[in-house]
Coordinates of C-alpha atoms and ligand atoms in Angstrom, one line a residue:
X280 CA -4.8 -5.3 53.4
X281 CA -4.4 -2.2 51.3
X282 CA -1.2 -1.8 49.5
X283 CA 1.1 1.0 48.1
X284 CA 1.1 0.7 44.3
X285 CA 3.5 2.3 41.7
X286 CA 2.0 2.8 38.3
X287 CA 4.5 3.9 35.7
X288 CA 2.7 5.5 32.8
X289 CA -0.2 6.0 35.1
X290 CA -1.3 9.3 33.4
X291 CA -1.8 7.5 30.2
X292 CA -5.0 6.0 28.7
X293 CA -4.8 2.4 30.4
X294 CA -2.8 3.6 33.4
X295 CA -5.4 6.2 34.4
X296 CA -8.2 3.5 34.3
X297 CA -5.9 1.4 36.5
X298 CA -5.4 4.4 38.9
X299 CA -9.1 4.7 39.3
X300 CA -9.7 1.0 39.9
X301 CA -6.9 0.7 42.5
X302 CA -7.8 3.8 44.3
X303 CA -11.5 2.6 44.5
X304 CA -10.3 -0.6 46.1
X305 CA -8.7 1.5 48.9
X306 CA -5.1 1.3 47.9
X307 CA -2.4 4.0 47.9
X308 CA -1.3 4.8 44.4
X309 CA 1.8 6.6 43.1
X310 CA 1.3 7.6 39.5
X311 CA 4.6 8.3 37.8
X312 CA 4.6 9.8 34.4
X313 CA 6.6 12.0 32.2
X314 CA 3.5 13.3 30.4
X315 CA 4.9 12.4 26.9
X316 CA 1.5 11.0 25.7
X317 CA -0.3 11.1 29.0
X318 CA -1.9 14.1 30.6
X319 CA -2.9 15.4 33.9
X320 CA -6.4 15.7 32.6
X321 CA -6.7 11.9 32.6
X322 CA -6.2 11.7 36.4
X323 CA -7.3 15.3 37.5
X324 CA -10.2 13.9 39.4
X325 CA -7.9 12.1 41.6
X326 CA -5.7 14.9 42.6
X327 CA -6.4 15.8 46.2
X328 CA -7.3 12.3 47.1
X329 CA -5.1 11.6 50.1
X330 CA -4.4 8.1 48.7
X331 CA -3.2 9.4 45.3
X332 CA 0.3 10.8 44.5
X333 CA 1.4 12.1 41.1
X334 CA 5.1 12.2 40.3
X335 CA 6.7 13.7 37.2
X336 CA 9.5 11.4 36.4
X337 CA 11.0 9.7 33.5
X338 CA 11.4 5.9 33.9
X339 CA 14.8 5.9 32.0
X340 CA 16.1 7.4 35.4
X341 CA 16.1 5.4 38.6
X342 CA 13.3 6.1 41.0
X343 CA 13.2 5.3 44.8
X344 CA 10.1 4.5 46.8
X345 CA 8.8 1.9 49.2
X346 CA 6.1 -0.1 47.3
X347 CA 4.2 -3.4 47.5
X348 CA 3.4 -3.7 43.8
X349 CA 4.5 -2.1 40.6
X350 CA 2.6 -2.0 37.2
X351 CA 5.0 -0.9 34.5
X352 CA 3.1 0.8 31.7
X353 CA 5.4 3.6 30.8
X354 CA 5.9 3.6 27.0
X355 CA 4.2 5.4 24.3
X356 CA 1.8 2.8 22.5
X357 CA 0.6 4.2 19.3
X358 CA 2.9 4.0 16.2
X359 CA 2.7 7.8 15.6
X360 CA 4.1 8.4 19.2
X361 CA 6.5 5.6 19.5
X362 CA 8.1 6.3 16.1
X363 CA 8.4 10.1 17.0
X364 CA 11.6 9.4 18.8
X365 CA 12.6 5.7 18.3
X366 CA 15.7 5.9 20.3
X367 CA 13.8 7.2 23.2
X368 CA 11.1 4.5 23.0
X369 CA 13.8 1.8 23.2
X370 CA 15.4 3.5 26.2
X371 CA 11.9 3.8 27.8
X372 CA 11.3 0.0 27.4
X373 CA 14.7 -1.2 28.2
X374 CA 16.3 1.3 30.8
X375 CA 12.8 1.7 32.3
X376 CA 12.4 -2.0 32.7
X377 CA 15.8 -2.3 34.4
X378 CA 15.0 0.7 36.8
X379 CA 11.6 -0.7 37.9
X380 CA 13.1 -4.2 38.2
X381 CA 15.8 -2.8 40.4
X382 CA 13.2 -1.2 42.5
X383 CA 11.2 -4.5 42.7
X384 CA 14.3 -6.3 43.7
X385 CA 15.2 -4.0 46.5
X386 CA 11.6 -3.6 48.0
X387 CA 10.6 -7.2 47.2
X388 CA 7.5 -5.8 45.3
X389 CA 5.5 -7.8 42.8
X390 CA 6.0 -6.3 39.4
X391 CA 3.7 -6.6 36.4
X392 CA 4.9 -5.7 32.8
X393 CA 2.5 -4.2 30.2
X394 CA 3.9 -6.1 27.3
X395 CA 2.1 -6.4 23.9
X396 CA 0.8 -8.5 21.1
X397 CA 3.4 -6.8 19.0
X398 CA 5.9 -9.2 20.4
X399 CA 4.2 -11.7 17.9
X400 CA 5.0 -9.2 15.0
X401 CA 3.2 -10.1 11.8
X402 CA 2.2 -13.6 13.1
X403 CA 2.2 -16.7 10.9
X404 CA 0.4 -18.6 13.6
X405 CA -3.2 -17.6 14.2
X406 CA -4.6 -17.1 16.6
X407 CA -1.7 -16.3 18.7
X408 CA -0.8 -18.4 21.7
X409 CA 1.8 -17.5 24.3
X410 CA 4.0 -20.3 23.1
X411 CA 4.5 -18.7 19.7
X412 CA 7.9 -16.8 19.4
X413 CA 6.7 -14.2 16.9
X414 CA 7.6 -12.8 13.5
X415 CA 9.2 -9.4 14.1
X416 CA 11.3 -7.5 11.7
X417 CA 14.1 -6.3 13.8
X418 CA 15.1 -3.4 11.6
X419 CA 11.7 -2.1 10.6
X420 CA 9.9 1.0 11.7
X421 CA 7.9 -0.8 14.4
X422 CA 11.0 -2.5 15.8
X423 CA 11.8 0.3 18.3
X424 CA 8.5 -0.7 20.0
X425 CA 8.4 -4.5 19.4
X426 CA 12.0 -5.2 20.2
X427 CA 12.0 -2.9 23.1
X428 CA 9.0 -4.7 24.5
X429 CA 10.6 -8.1 23.7
X430 CA 14.0 -7.1 25.5
X431 CA 11.8 -5.9 28.5
X432 CA 10.2 -9.4 28.6
X433 CA 13.6 -10.9 28.6
X434 CA 14.8 -8.6 31.4
X435 CA 11.7 -9.6 33.5
X436 CA 12.4 -13.3 33.0
X437 CA 16.1 -12.9 33.8
X438 CA 15.5 -10.7 37.0
X439 CA 13.0 -13.6 38.0
X440 CA 15.4 -16.4 37.3
X441 CA 18.7 -14.6 38.7
X442 CA 17.3 -12.6 41.5
X443 CA 14.0 -14.3 42.5
X444 CA 11.9 -11.1 41.5
X445 CA 8.2 -11.8 41.6
X446 CA 7.2 -10.9 38.1
X447 CA 4.1 -11.1 35.9
X448 CA 4.1 -10.5 32.2
X449 CA 0.8 -9.5 30.5
X450 CA 0.7 -9.4 26.6
X451 CA -2.1 -6.8 25.9
X452 CA -3.9 -7.0 22.6
X453 CA -5.5 -3.8 21.0
X454 CA -7.3 -2.0 23.7
X455 CA -9.7 0.9 23.4
X456 CA -11.9 3.3 25.6
X457 CA -12.3 6.7 27.0
X458 CA -9.3 8.7 27.5
X459 CA -7.4 7.5 24.3
X460 CA -5.5 10.3 22.9
X461 CA -7.7 11.8 20.2
X462 CA -4.6 12.5 17.9
X463 CA -2.5 9.2 18.5
X464 CA -3.4 7.7 15.1
X465 CA -5.0 4.5 16.6
X466 CA -7.7 3.1 14.7
X467 CA -10.6 3.4 17.0
X468 CA -9.8 6.9 18.0
X469 CA -9.2 8.0 14.5
X470 CA -12.4 6.5 13.2
X471 CA -14.5 7.9 16.1
X472 CA -13.1 11.4 15.8
X473 CA -13.6 11.3 11.9
X474 CA -17.1 10.1 12.1
X475 CA -18.1 12.6 14.8
X476 CA -16.9 15.3 12.5
X477 CA -18.3 13.9 9.4
X478 CA -14.8 13.8 7.8
X479 CA -13.5 10.9 5.6
X480 CA -12.7 7.7 7.4
X481 CA -9.0 6.7 6.6
X482 CA -8.8 3.0 5.8
X483 CA -5.2 1.9 5.4
X484 CA -4.7 -0.7 2.7
X485 CA -8.0 -2.6 1.6
X486 CA -9.3 -2.7 5.2
X487 CA -9.3 -6.5 5.1
X488 CA -6.5 -6.6 7.8
X489 CA -8.0 -7.7 11.1
X490 CA -7.7 -6.7 14.8
X491 CA -9.4 -7.9 18.0
X492 CA -10.6 -5.0 20.1
X493 CA -10.7 -5.1 24.0
X494 CA -12.5 -2.5 26.1
X495 CA -10.2 -1.0 28.8
X496 CA -12.3 -2.2 31.8
X497 CA -11.7 -5.8 30.7
X498 CA -8.0 -5.3 30.4
X499 CA -7.9 -3.7 34.0
X500 CA -9.8 -6.7 35.4
X501 CA -7.2 -9.0 33.7
X502 CA -4.3 -7.0 35.3
X503 CA -5.8 -7.2 38.8
X504 CA -6.4 -10.9 38.5
X505 CA -2.8 -11.5 37.1
X506 CA -1.3 -9.5 40.0
X507 CA -3.2 -11.4 42.6
X508 CA -2.5 -14.8 41.0
X509 CA 0.1 -17.2 42.8
X510 CA 3.8 -16.3 42.5
X511 CA 4.3 -19.5 40.4
X512 CA 2.2 -18.1 37.5
X513 CA 4.4 -15.5 36.0
X514 CA 3.0 -15.6 32.4
X515 CA 3.4 -14.3 29.7
X516 CA -0.4 -14.4 29.5
X517 CA -2.4 -12.9 26.7
X518 CA -5.3 -10.4 27.7
X519 CA -7.4 -9.4 24.9
X520 CA -10.8 -9.9 23.3
X521 CA -10.8 -12.7 20.7
X522 CA -13.7 -11.1 18.6
X523 CA -11.9 -10.4 15.4
X524 CA -13.0 -7.8 12.9
X525 CA -11.6 -6.4 9.7
X526 CA -10.8 -2.7 9.9
X527 CA -13.5 -2.2 7.2
X528 CA -16.1 -3.7 9.6
X529 CA -14.9 -1.6 12.4
X530 CA -15.4 1.6 10.2
X531 CA -18.9 0.5 9.2
X532 CA -19.8 -0.1 12.9
X533 CA -18.6 3.3 14.0
X534 CA -20.4 5.0 11.1
X535 CA -23.7 3.2 12.2
X536 CA -23.2 4.0 15.9
X537 CA -22.5 7.7 15.3
X538 CA -25.2 8.2 12.5
X539 CA -22.3 9.7 10.6
X540 CA -22.2 11.0 7.0
X541 CA -18.4 10.2 6.7
X542 CA -17.2 8.4 3.6
X543 CA -14.5 5.8 3.4
X544 CA -11.2 6.8 1.7
X545 CA -8.4 4.3 1.1
X546 CA -4.8 5.1 1.9
X547 CA -1.4 3.2 1.7
X548 CA -1.1 0.5 4.4
X549 CA 1.9 1.5 6.7
X550 CA 5.2 -0.6 6.5
X551 CA 5.0 -3.7 8.6
X552 CA 1.4 -3.5 9.4
X553 CA 0.2 -7.0 10.7
X554 CA -2.4 -8.6 8.5
X555 CA -4.2 -10.5 11.2
X556 CA -4.2 -10.3 15.0
X557 CA -6.4 -12.3 17.4
X558 CA -5.6 -13.6 20.9
X559 CA -5.9 -17.2 22.2
X560 CA -6.9 -16.6 25.7
X561 CA -7.2 -20.1 27.0
X562 CA -4.2 -19.6 29.5
X563 CA -6.0 -16.4 31.0
X564 CA -9.4 -18.5 31.3
X565 CA -7.5 -21.4 32.9
X566 CA -5.1 -19.5 35.2
X567 CA -7.2 -16.4 36.0
X568 CA -10.7 -17.5 35.3
X569 CA -10.7 -14.2 33.2
X570 CA -12.4 -13.6 29.9
X571 CA -13.7 -10.2 28.3
X572 CA -17.2 -9.2 29.2
X573 CA -17.9 -6.0 27.3
X574 CA -19.0 -6.6 23.6
X575 CA -17.7 -4.3 20.9
X576 CA -21.0 -2.4 20.4
X577 CA -21.3 -1.5 24.2
X578 CA -17.6 -0.4 24.4
X579 CA -17.7 1.6 21.3
X580 CA -20.9 3.5 22.6
X581 CA -18.9 4.3 25.9
X582 CA -15.9 5.5 23.9
X583 CA -18.1 7.6 21.4
X584 CA -19.8 9.2 24.4
X585 CA -16.2 10.2 25.8
X586 CA -15.2 11.6 22.4
X587 CA -18.4 13.6 22.1
X588 CA -17.3 15.6 25.1
X589 CA -13.8 16.5 23.7
X590 CA -14.4 16.9 20.0
X591 CA -17.0 18.4 17.6
Ligands
NAD149 P1 -0.4 5.8 26.5 O1 0.6 6.6 25.5 O2 -1.7 6.5 26.8 O3 0.2 5.6 27.9 C1 1.7 5.5 28.2 C2 2.1 6.4 29.3 O4 3.4 6.3 29.5 C3 1.7 8.0 29.0 O5 1.2 8.6 30.1 C4 3.2 8.5 28.8 O6 3.3 9.8 29.1 C5 4.0 7.7 29.7 N1 5.4 7.6 29.3 C6 6.0 7.3 28.1 N2 7.4 7.4 28.3 C7 7.6 7.6 29.6 C8 8.9 7.6 30.3 N3 10.1 7.6 29.6 N4 8.8 7.9 31.7 C9 7.6 7.9 32.3 N5 6.4 7.9 31.6 C10 6.4 7.6 30.3 O7 -0.6 4.3 26.0 P2 -1.5 3.2 26.6 O8 -2.4 2.7 25.5 O9 -2.2 3.6 27.9 O10 -0.5 2.1 26.9 C11 0.0 1.8 28.2 C12 1.0 0.5 28.2 O11 0.2 -0.6 27.7 C13 2.2 0.8 27.2 O12 3.3 0.2 27.9 C14 1.8 0.1 26.1 O13 2.8 -0.4 25.3 C15 0.9 -1.1 26.5 N6 0.0 -1.6 25.4 C16 -1.2 -1.0 25.1 C17 -2.0 -1.4 24.1 C18 -3.2 -0.7 23.6 O14 -3.8 -1.1 22.8 N7 -3.5 0.5 24.2 C19 -1.7 -2.7 23.4 C20 -0.6 -3.3 24.0 C21 0.3 -2.9 25.0
UDP150 N1 -5.8 1.9 10.7 C1 -6.6 2.4 9.6 N2 -6.9 3.7 9.6 C2 -6.5 4.7 10.5 C3 -5.7 4.1 11.6 C4 -5.3 2.7 11.6 O1 -6.9 1.6 8.7 O2 -6.9 5.8 10.5 C5 -5.3 0.5 10.5 C6 -3.9 0.2 10.7 O3 -3.2 0.3 9.5 C7 -3.8 -1.2 11.3 C8 -5.2 -1.1 12.1 O4 -6.0 -0.1 11.6 O5 -4.0 -2.2 10.3 C9 -4.9 -1.0 13.6 O6 -4.0 0.1 13.8 P1 -3.5 0.7 15.2 O7 -2.5 1.8 15.0 O8 -4.7 1.1 15.9 O9 -2.8 -0.5 16.0 P2 -1.9 -1.7 15.8 O10 -1.5 -1.6 14.3 O11 -0.6 -1.3 16.5 O12 -2.6 -2.9 15.9

């Protein structure tokens, strides 16, 4: 049966891919966004589709609609954007969660929270399992995002316990792909844009810090499986690609794939930048029969092809 599905942050990078997938499967999609970091360009191809509705709205304000499912993605995700107005970032995570959970409570919709590996902070457990509580600096520059997302998880758990709301919490690890914002400062988009323009590639610190990069289609598949899973499985569940690379290796791979003449330059490491990050995905494998399918090289090629159409 086709459903009516609300996606907050639907005009963003990940949200727009989720809109595509859910529309393709014959659902009705309400894409709600305030266009802070998202854009109409990301979903322009869906405008005019009778199953697609675009709503300009801020999740810090209540929203009313009758829906079957909610994916709550509204929140700037890159450090540059979430630190631009830190208080607003906290409001978006916390008041946004309260508003969408209230909507889920009234409509009895199932609701999925786009949480983050940032809840683990700079982890001293490696790789990170869902049972790890994290090592977050509550007063650092990343705290508006990390603590906002941690509070949102708490709100989800408590709406479930107190009000019986059907919740799903997904902890997303670094995700990349077409429609990433070219100027959002994230490592994959930065390096690809720099490589395509033969500009210096900016390595923060010594480049030995690691990340695990997941292609966006794998994440969307994880979302869909999580939403479809039984009501007794609420998460949190890690969704990410365990392939771990140093930032230096990523830079070298992008230079190779773009045939770039760029050179590496070293810059200071930002405050509270995690040294290592890699998901343990055993829970997702066991409960959702999910694992990532797209290797880094294949995903980077698709992402480079996208950026070639918008830069140069
Ligand atoms: P994005 O910035 O492209 O998307 C976020 C969307 O939310 C944008 O369209 C933005 O305009 C919208 N938004 C922001 N504040 C809003 C508000 N107050 N009201 C309504 N809309 C608002 O980022 P993304 O990478 O697509 O991330 C989507 C979600 O996934 C975020 O919640 C993010 O925290 C989470 N996440 C992403 C990653 C990643 O690697 N991309 C990793 C972990 C978690
Ligand atoms: N990074 C970098 N050069 C850049 C952008 C980022 O070396 O131009 C590093 C950054 O310091 C971090 C890693 O790449 O160690 C991932 O950064 P990103 O902002 O993409 O994600 P997050 O830190 O949230 O995982």
